XYZ file of C-alpha atoms in Angstrom:
610
model
C 6.036 28.232 11.908
C 3.004 26.162 11.714
C 0.964 25.610 8.597
C -2.369 26.937 9.967
C -5.734 27.625 7.760
C -5.353 30.972 8.400
C -2.622 30.585 5.554
C -4.464 29.025 2.759
C -5.931 32.038 0.832
C -2.739 32.168 -0.650
C -2.961 28.447 -1.996
C -6.320 29.301 -3.519
C -4.640 32.281 -5.228
C -2.193 29.879 -6.929
C -5.287 29.506 -9.300
C -4.492 29.280 -12.896
C -7.009 31.138 -15.007
C -7.474 28.654 -17.858
C -9.105 30.305 -21.315
C -12.171 27.970 -21.905
C -11.552 26.768 -25.823
C -14.958 26.374 -27.730
C -15.732 22.834 -26.919
C -14.746 20.260 -29.359
C -17.197 17.378 -29.314
C -14.665 15.438 -31.301
C -12.895 13.097 -28.695
C -9.254 12.646 -28.777
C -7.523 9.301 -27.002
C -6.687 10.082 -23.253
C -4.995 6.703 -22.371
C -4.264 3.654 -24.547
C -2.702 0.222 -23.965
C -1.822 -2.886 -25.778
C -3.974 -5.578 -24.793
C -1.584 -7.173 -21.773
C 0.020 -10.616 -21.576
C -2.182 -13.174 -19.945
C -5.382 -11.830 -20.225
C -7.727 -13.104 -23.282
C -10.908 -11.182 -24.750
C -14.055 -13.296 -23.967
C -17.208 -11.118 -25.191
C -18.828 -7.709 -25.375
C -19.610 -6.270 -21.905
C -23.338 -6.785 -21.234
C -25.155 -3.960 -22.204
C -27.627 -3.799 -18.694
C -24.302 -3.639 -16.287
C -23.369 -0.862 -14.127
C -19.860 0.061 -13.810
C -18.359 2.860 -11.175
C -16.214 5.164 -12.936
C -13.821 7.220 -10.830
C -12.559 10.402 -12.486
C -9.329 12.050 -11.231
C -9.227 15.812 -10.989
C -5.591 17.287 -11.372
C -4.318 18.653 -7.949
C -2.185 21.737 -8.878
C -1.131 22.326 -5.332
C 0.364 19.015 -4.456
C 3.978 19.886 -5.072
C 3.231 22.146 -1.923
C 1.755 19.322 -0.219
C 4.749 17.457 -0.737
C 6.850 20.118 0.865
C 4.823 20.291 3.586
C 5.092 16.620 4.085
C 8.818 16.379 3.943
C 9.095 19.342 6.419
C 7.177 17.795 9.105
C 8.435 14.393 8.369
C 12.025 15.450 8.790
C 13.431 15.046 11.749
C 16.384 17.601 11.455
C 13.447 20.400 10.234
C 11.819 22.679 12.386
C 8.591 21.761 11.917
C 9.008 17.785 12.421
C 6.115 16.778 13.673
C 3.887 19.460 13.294
C 1.322 17.479 11.252
C -1.244 19.267 9.086
C -5.166 19.141 9.716
C -7.837 17.209 7.575
C -8.972 20.863 6.304
C -5.188 21.932 5.685
C -4.357 18.612 3.595
C -7.679 18.932 1.788
C -6.944 22.591 0.453
C -3.801 21.642 -0.428
C -5.265 18.428 -2.576
C -7.949 20.170 -4.052
C -8.725 20.789 -7.794
C -9.338 24.335 -9.525
C -12.476 25.410 -9.427
C -12.142 25.639 -13.700
C -11.671 21.856 -13.417
C -14.849 21.150 -11.034
C -16.814 23.116 -13.308
C -15.498 21.838 -16.977
C -15.956 18.273 -15.697
C -19.539 18.791 -13.968
C -20.568 20.669 -17.305
C -19.069 17.443 -19.815
C -21.177 15.132 -16.917
C -24.330 17.062 -17.558
C -24.202 16.878 -21.228
C -24.876 13.330 -20.513
C -27.612 14.148 -18.203
C -25.567 13.740 -15.007
C -26.161 15.882 -12.336
C -24.852 16.967 -9.229
C -27.153 14.384 -7.238
C -25.409 11.771 -9.066
C -22.263 12.854 -8.139
C -19.943 11.518 -5.234
C -16.841 13.636 -4.769
C -13.776 12.928 -2.479
C -13.425 14.995 0.850
C -11.066 17.482 -1.201
C -13.102 17.059 -4.593
C -10.164 15.558 -6.646
C -12.152 12.633 -7.305
C -15.635 12.192 -8.677
C -17.045 9.012 -8.665
C -20.519 8.023 -10.858
C -22.397 4.823 -10.999
C -23.881 4.629 -15.100
C -24.797 1.999 -17.385
C -21.772 0.561 -19.593
C -23.660 1.848 -22.721
C -23.641 5.526 -21.208
C -19.664 4.597 -20.061
C -19.092 3.976 -23.515
C -20.624 6.619 -25.207
C -19.060 9.457 -22.816
C -15.524 7.323 -23.246
C -15.608 7.051 -26.927
C -14.776 3.042 -26.256
C -16.192 -0.305 -25.933
C -15.713 -2.437 -22.900
C -15.313 -6.015 -23.106
C -15.140 -8.909 -20.497
C -11.346 -9.707 -20.261
C -10.143 -13.283 -18.188
C -6.902 -13.537 -16.576
C -5.586 -16.762 -18.015
C -3.803 -18.348 -15.003
C -6.729 -17.529 -12.269
C -9.617 -17.613 -14.302
C -10.802 -14.097 -12.802
C -12.856 -11.648 -15.243
C -13.151 -8.376 -15.273
C -14.666 -5.339 -17.181
C -11.944 -3.170 -19.234
C -11.367 -1.440 -22.310
C -7.726 -0.909 -23.672
C -8.301 2.530 -24.781
C -10.646 6.172 -24.224
C -11.083 9.192 -25.021
C -12.659 12.590 -23.805
C -13.062 16.013 -25.723
C -9.823 17.731 -25.875
C -10.856 20.649 -23.815
C -10.761 18.401 -20.738
C -7.501 16.492 -21.151
C -5.671 19.250 -18.878
C -8.983 18.743 -16.566
C -8.828 15.271 -16.118
C -5.669 13.299 -14.751
C -7.254 9.722 -15.018
C -10.375 7.669 -15.457
C -10.813 4.210 -13.921
C -11.693 1.219 -14.523
C -10.213 1.637 -18.015
C -7.110 0.511 -18.658
C -6.372 -0.807 -15.762
C -5.744 -5.026 -15.721
C -3.736 -5.523 -12.619
C -5.039 -7.938 -10.244
C -5.106 -6.818 -6.562
C -4.114 -9.279 -4.987
C -2.654 -10.965 -1.262
C 0.348 -11.251 -3.411
C -1.118 -14.996 -4.156
C 2.323 -16.048 -2.158
C 1.916 -13.552 0.716
C 0.835 -16.555 2.820
C 3.677 -18.432 1.546
C 2.276 -21.382 3.453
C -0.559 -23.089 5.631
C 0.980 -26.002 7.869
C -0.267 -27.786 11.072
C 1.592 -26.473 13.480
C 3.203 -28.803 16.646
C 2.825 -27.843 20.120
C 5.456 -25.190 20.863
C 8.279 -26.795 22.664
C 8.849 -25.919 26.239
C 11.056 -22.650 26.744
C 14.416 -23.176 27.433
C 16.145 -19.707 26.517
C 17.292 -16.977 28.482
C 15.680 -13.740 26.982
C 17.386 -10.766 27.898
C 15.439 -8.727 25.261
C 18.867 -7.545 24.068
C 18.942 -10.133 21.215
C 21.752 -11.735 22.770
C 19.907 -14.788 24.083
C 16.600 -15.879 22.085
C 14.646 -19.054 22.822
C 15.657 -21.526 20.079
C 11.709 -22.657 19.246
C 12.209 -19.101 17.781
C 13.939 -20.825 14.779
C 10.722 -22.892 13.198
C 7.573 -21.129 15.275
C 7.262 -17.401 15.689
C 5.157 -16.064 18.637
C 4.811 -12.683 20.053
C 6.988 -13.763 22.505
C 9.782 -14.385 19.473
C 9.056 -11.123 18.173
C 9.634 -9.329 21.834
C 13.187 -11.306 22.068
C 13.771 -10.798 18.574
C 13.283 -7.029 18.403
C 14.221 -6.082 22.207
C 10.921 -5.549 23.413
C 11.381 -5.056 27.171
C 9.070 -7.866 28.767
C 7.631 -5.480 31.091
C 7.092 -2.850 28.432
C 2.942 -2.343 28.139
C 1.647 1.021 25.949
C -0.855 2.904 27.727
C -4.344 2.751 26.159
C -5.308 6.234 27.161
C -2.921 8.688 25.291
C -4.973 8.868 22.186
C -2.721 5.720 20.219
C -4.327 3.681 17.901
C -3.610 1.130 14.785
C -5.585 -0.230 12.065
C -5.270 -3.337 9.730
C -6.652 -2.929 5.942
C -8.809 -6.019 4.926
C -9.785 -6.731 1.385
C -11.222 -9.606 -0.972
C -13.426 -10.680 1.676
C -11.053 -12.100 3.736
C -12.344 -12.009 7.349
C -10.757 -11.491 11.056
C -12.385 -13.941 13.010
C -12.840 -12.639 16.891
C -13.039 -16.384 18.336
C -9.623 -16.995 16.219
C -8.245 -13.957 17.842
C -9.597 -14.650 21.252
C -7.959 -18.130 20.755
C -4.255 -16.679 19.938
C -4.791 -14.036 23.107
C -4.985 -17.484 25.183
C -1.941 -19.022 23.571
C 0.126 -16.073 23.452
C -1.248 -12.790 25.128
C -3.119 -14.029 27.895
C -3.804 -10.163 29.148
C -5.699 -9.211 26.153
C -8.157 -12.174 26.451
C -11.818 -10.532 26.447
C -10.388 -7.884 24.295
C -11.272 -7.282 20.486
C -10.587 -4.785 17.770
C -13.129 -2.159 16.357
C -14.589 -3.129 12.939
C -15.228 -0.492 10.552
C -16.924 -1.474 6.900
C -15.795 0.091 3.915
C -18.243 0.453 0.911
C -20.275 -2.456 2.537
C -17.340 -4.503 3.534
C -18.337 -7.497 5.796
C -16.603 -9.164 8.544
C -18.651 -12.840 8.613
C -18.101 -14.230 11.696
C -18.657 -17.930 10.557
C -15.492 -19.790 12.161
C -15.404 -21.317 8.975
C -15.155 -18.357 6.543
C -11.922 -17.054 8.549
C -9.320 -15.921 6.512
C -5.986 -16.727 6.944
C -4.717 -13.041 5.890
C -6.781 -11.453 8.188
C -6.466 -13.599 10.958
C -2.583 -13.256 10.824
C -2.724 -9.574 10.496
C -4.897 -8.616 13.082
C -3.877 -11.504 15.377
C 0.183 -9.995 15.279
C -0.320 -6.243 14.742
C -2.965 -6.024 17.425
C -1.299 -8.943 19.736
C 2.114 -6.941 19.647
C 0.640 -3.467 20.336
C -1.859 -4.590 22.912
C -3.611 -2.451 24.685
C -3.416 0.181 21.800
C -6.887 0.956 20.486
C -7.255 -1.105 17.236
C -9.248 -1.305 14.156
C -9.922 -4.043 11.138
C -11.257 -2.008 7.871
C -12.838 -4.433 5.676
C -13.406 -2.758 1.958
C -16.239 -4.724 -0.002
C -15.166 -6.279 -3.656
C -14.020 -9.960 -4.433
C -13.191 -10.948 -8.140
C -14.157 -12.732 -10.371
C -16.549 -10.124 -11.513
C -19.590 -12.469 -12.833
C -20.975 -10.831 -16.197
C -24.810 -11.610 -16.104
C -24.912 -9.793 -12.417
C -25.929 -6.111 -12.766
C -23.544 -4.994 -9.742
C -20.538 -2.675 -10.483
C -18.244 -5.531 -8.735
C -15.569 -5.432 -11.160
C -14.000 -2.122 -10.529
C -11.270 -3.886 -8.521
C -9.551 -0.500 -7.142
C -9.769 -0.933 -3.499
C -7.053 1.302 -2.607
C -8.969 4.095 -4.092
C -12.122 3.137 -2.407
C -10.582 3.019 0.962
C -8.514 6.109 0.483
C -11.822 8.098 -0.444
C -13.004 6.563 3.142
C -10.050 6.956 5.326
C -9.607 10.577 3.958
C -12.941 11.665 4.963
C -12.162 10.407 8.797
C -11.433 13.170 11.541
C -9.222 10.739 13.460
C -7.454 7.577 11.257
C -5.747 5.080 12.889
C -2.017 6.396 13.346
C -0.237 3.446 12.103
C -2.309 1.410 9.203
C -0.726 -2.122 7.779
C -1.633 -3.286 4.507
C -0.578 -6.873 3.083
C -2.096 -6.830 -0.225
C -0.740 -5.074 -3.984
C -0.456 -5.447 -7.509
C 2.891 -6.044 -9.604
C 4.206 -2.909 -11.186
C 4.191 -4.407 -13.940
C 4.730 -2.879 -17.916
C 4.582 -3.228 -21.338
C 7.509 -1.808 -23.916
C 5.793 0.017 -25.894
C 7.927 2.659 -28.013
C 8.124 5.912 -25.745
C 7.564 6.217 -22.972
C 9.776 3.287 -22.177
C 7.566 1.791 -19.740
C 3.465 1.504 -20.628
C 1.899 -0.077 -17.176
C -0.764 -2.822 -16.604
C -1.376 -0.686 -13.735
C -1.174 2.446 -15.586
C 1.079 5.322 -14.148
C -1.449 7.977 -13.980
C -3.464 5.898 -11.406
C -0.948 4.382 -9.537
C 0.274 8.413 -8.945
C -2.892 9.384 -7.885
C -3.696 6.478 -5.613
C 0.115 7.024 -3.918
C -0.940 10.838 -3.646
C -3.564 9.912 -1.652
C -1.044 8.328 0.971
C 0.684 11.346 0.788
C -2.085 12.851 2.452
C -2.357 10.385 5.136
C 1.239 11.044 5.857
C 0.821 14.750 6.462
C -1.976 14.156 8.743
C 0.390 12.281 10.729
C -0.465 8.429 9.817
C 2.269 5.951 9.185
C 1.451 3.481 6.138
C 3.014 0.355 6.074
C 3.168 -1.778 3.235
C 4.212 -5.485 2.462
C 7.185 -5.651 -0.013
C 5.842 -8.605 -1.923
C 6.360 -12.143 -2.231
C 7.860 -12.620 -5.328
C 11.873 -11.614 -4.644
C 12.431 -9.248 -7.495
C 9.888 -11.120 -9.645
C 6.299 -11.567 -10.684
C 5.395 -12.821 -7.783
C 5.410 -16.940 -8.887
C 6.036 -19.027 -5.706
C 9.108 -20.946 -7.875
C 11.323 -18.107 -8.736
C 12.710 -20.330 -11.259
C 9.836 -19.937 -13.555
C 8.963 -16.670 -13.191
C 8.722 -15.160 -16.803
C 8.899 -11.403 -15.734
C 8.634 -10.718 -19.869
C 7.770 -7.341 -21.420
C 4.770 -7.192 -23.626
C 5.715 -5.985 -26.763
C 6.669 -8.984 -28.528
C 10.406 -8.782 -28.023
C 9.746 -11.044 -24.803
C 12.584 -8.907 -22.831
C 12.864 -9.924 -18.989
C 12.659 -7.104 -16.347
C 12.349 -6.994 -12.328
C 8.924 -6.603 -11.250
C 8.524 -4.121 -8.262
C 5.090 -3.939 -6.109
C 2.728 -0.999 -5.930
C 1.815 0.564 -3.353
C 4.828 -0.539 -1.786
C 6.885 1.461 -4.465
C 5.059 4.714 -3.420
C 7.460 6.907 -1.728
C 5.058 8.125 0.758
C 4.735 4.551 2.325
C 7.282 2.598 4.184
C 7.688 -0.879 2.392
C 8.795 -4.045 4.539
C 10.502 -6.928 3.511
C 11.073 -10.610 5.113
C 13.441 -12.574 7.194
C 13.847 -15.723 8.953
C 15.674 -17.660 10.875
C 17.302 -16.433 14.399
C 20.932 -16.388 14.985
C 21.526 -15.001 12.583
C 18.627 -13.476 10.974
C 18.646 -13.610 7.056
C 16.366 -12.604 4.289
C 13.950 -14.571 3.328
C 13.905 -15.885 -0.525
C 10.434 -14.128 -1.238
C 11.254 -10.935 0.463
C 9.946 -8.287 -2.590
C 12.901 -5.798 -3.303
C 14.124 -3.588 -6.409
C 13.804 -0.447 -7.966
C 9.997 1.068 -9.026
C 9.252 2.064 -12.578
C 6.942 4.861 -11.661
C 8.520 6.794 -8.903
C 11.723 8.582 -8.792
C 14.420 7.811 -6.065
C 13.165 10.155 -2.881
C 16.200 12.097 -1.434
C 15.703 10.458 1.946
C 17.219 7.653 0.058
C 20.159 8.794 -1.867
C 22.806 8.015 0.513
C 22.274 4.439 1.658
C 20.470 3.586 -1.936
C 23.434 5.176 -3.649
C 26.130 3.003 -1.690
C 24.328 -0.131 -2.490
C 24.270 0.476 -6.143
C 28.037 1.769 -6.322
C 29.025 -1.380 -4.227
C 27.286 -3.581 -6.971
C 30.050 -5.035 -9.515
C 29.400 -2.916 -12.668
C 26.866 -4.882 -15.259
C 25.147 -6.500 -12.456
C 21.319 -6.829 -13.818
C 21.980 -4.177 -16.358
C 18.770 -3.178 -17.875
C 16.860 -5.331 -15.782
C 15.911 -2.533 -12.870
C 15.727 1.066 -13.494
C 18.439 2.250 -10.972
C 17.252 5.857 -10.245
C 13.802 4.430 -9.130
C 12.263 4.605 -5.223
C 13.825 1.380 -3.582
C 12.067 -1.000 -1.947
C 12.065 -1.963 0.766
C 12.638 0.190 3.439
C 13.157 -2.454 6.327
C 12.131 -5.623 7.329
C 10.715 -8.089 9.936
C 10.503 -11.855 10.303
C 8.024 -13.271 7.832
C 8.038 -17.261 8.084
C 6.159 -19.661 10.632
C 3.888 -17.479 11.997
C 2.080 -19.428 14.723
C -1.543 -18.275 14.536
C -5.357 -19.757 15.154
C -7.427 -20.210 11.444
C -10.707 -21.299 11.780
C -10.213 -22.811 15.045
C -6.927 -24.694 14.331
C -3.271 -23.706 15.085
C -1.061 -23.251 11.545
C 1.744 -21.946 10.468
C 1.978 -19.583 7.821
C 4.537 -17.247 6.173
C 4.965 -14.308 3.791
C 5.605 -10.254 3.808
C 1.709 -10.059 4.893
C 3.641 -11.686 8.537
C 6.291 -8.867 8.191
C 3.706 -5.947 7.785
C 1.713 -6.184 10.515
C 4.831 -6.662 12.900
C 6.739 -3.612 12.173
C 3.283 -1.924 12.079
C 2.850 -3.326 15.920
C 6.406 -2.034 16.824
C 5.381 1.466 15.173
C 2.276 1.303 17.293
C 4.548 0.976 20.242
C 6.852 3.946 19.179
C 4.317 6.024 19.102
C 3.459 5.005 22.387
C 6.511 6.064 23.687
C 6.213 9.770 22.022
C 2.685 10.149 22.864
C 3.849 9.438 26.629
C 6.282 12.103 26.559
C 4.384 14.744 24.907
C 5.305 14.506 21.371
C 3.422 13.860 18.213
C 3.081 10.769 16.498
C 5.400 9.442 13.852
C 3.689 10.321 10.767
C 5.155 9.456 7.785
C 8.379 7.415 8.836
C 11.002 7.169 5.936
C 12.932 10.306 6.240
C 13.591 9.458 9.961
C 14.124 5.798 9.610
C 17.110 6.597 7.056
C 18.500 9.033 9.798
C 18.848 6.569 12.203
C 20.066 2.989 10.376
C 21.200 2.576 13.991
C 17.813 1.602 14.950
C 17.880 -1.619 13.066
C 19.543 -4.967 13.373
C 21.372 -4.822 9.868
C 20.863 -7.938 7.943
C 23.763 -9.078 5.960
C 22.961 -12.799 4.638
C 20.366 -13.667 2.061
C 18.772 -12.825 -1.141
C 15.596 -12.606 -3.194
C 15.730 -14.626 -6.692
C 13.625 -13.961 -9.317
C 12.946 -13.333 -13.137
C 15.863 -16.379 -13.692
C 18.351 -14.487 -11.400
C 19.499 -15.122 -8.217
C 18.101 -11.123 -7.243
C 19.816 -9.167 -4.914
C 21.925 -10.135 -2.083
C 21.686 -8.647 1.269
C 24.522 -6.768 2.460
C 26.287 -4.340 5.247
C 24.124 -1.366 5.179
C 20.451 -0.677 3.094
C 19.748 -3.619 0.392
C 16.889 -4.306 -2.133
C 16.367 -7.523 0.000
C 16.143 -6.253 3.565
C 16.098 -2.533 3.857
C 17.864 -1.110 6.415
C 17.192 -4.321 8.413
C 15.010 -5.430 11.267
C 13.336 -3.144 14.105
C 15.971 -2.961 17.518
C 13.182 -1.640 19.730
C 15.250 -0.821 22.656
C 17.567 1.703 20.385
C 14.495 3.059 18.699
C 12.601 3.960 21.985
C 15.391 6.652 22.332
C 16.103 7.542 18.666
C 12.269 8.828 18.220
C 12.579 11.049 20.883
C 16.011 12.529 20.405
C 16.010 16.357 19.542
C 17.668 16.451 16.623
């Protein structure tokens, strides 16, 4: 039976009535970390600076939301494809009124009224913009300017903050406080930028079955190469009129240039010349069209995601913010938490794109400090809240696709041999480092491959096991088989065998021919793999929509049910942290996941009745 708005009242009755204690003005520590390795404290925070605080309120009905998500995403469940509405999801993500009231009262004691507050659609996030001096008073803390030694990026952070004791059950997290992760395009996600020679003349005889591939695809990946490799028939054209849509997220002032896109279309997709993408600004994000300011990441993403899926309606989102923070400018530029900003925006939209690609991430870095074992540089409290936001989109029928990272099993260093991957507890223990948000169980993580006949896992393909999130049930069979086949003692103590495993799938990630600032260049990284796979998802959504079926939504429970829809990659490994990393092998592996997509098989599998 479909979950409807009329069935929501019982959820509101789930509220637990908390006895309001006498308000103890004495604060108690809510979250605390050791100073993270690789960051240097530079100075006290400038007193005139304005900071934007995000306060996450508990979501008591999230287990119910998660249950609905898995039911509508499980092809064997009677509710498969019956995605929830925006209102239904918001009701399930909402905090108790008790929490809303107590937090509002606390803010009021600091002269922060309702007009000073921005609430998320589900009212589970409260955002306020206040002077740093007030933030320090409210949180009983001191902010400092910290500089990242390797990059020079600076941020405002603290290593501990406190709240009145009675508020602890009503606030999950407040950021920016203890989050020191550097949100990045994986540093090596654009793995190389080389001048690309002219394409050789076509000499292959593509059958769209993978039997014969244009030999030029061994060195240069084009739209045609991906269609051949992944069995997209040359005569398959998706419809522009069935409500299908695809999106690409952009961050860190990486701009998608329309002139470069037209050059790319003329080169590889001539029927698309004259068409373009919708541009959506998030929190003032820009998309500067000065050709000299075009971003390689953004150009790569839109050219291949939208080129593969043309003429599906396409959107490029640009979320504002760029490090480093300049401490003498009175602007809140140091929050560096764009996933939350983008989530606030996209969750407020009635019709978000049905498939969305993101090629940015953070190390799921950790500090080993007593119990619990892991204390994260991306605090687990924040990561879980962002992941819960992704679950909300999945329940509404949106497929979220993320690059798995470019550090192999390591920390993103371009050279696997020099990756340190050390804990920050003084013991300097080596640990594998998975990527977030790829490690969120409610998104699809895409690893990288290279070469053709055979296609192999590329060395930088991010893979491993989360230290934040437990392995979801949809992975138990495939990942359990992989782990049981590992020789006893392999990488013992270096990874969490019970964690959510990544990647889920893979796609080509080397030698992508794009136009950047008017020039042809060759680029690589799992940032190429994610838009490629997302383009295939958009084509599969077209198949479903034209068959009168709903979009795919959260992909993973289906994907692990139909491994026969993927080209199994059995060669390659992903070195890092002084090791050779995991090996690609038969079935799922921590280099290429289930493998690369075979569209001709998947198009039948995604509309099959299970």
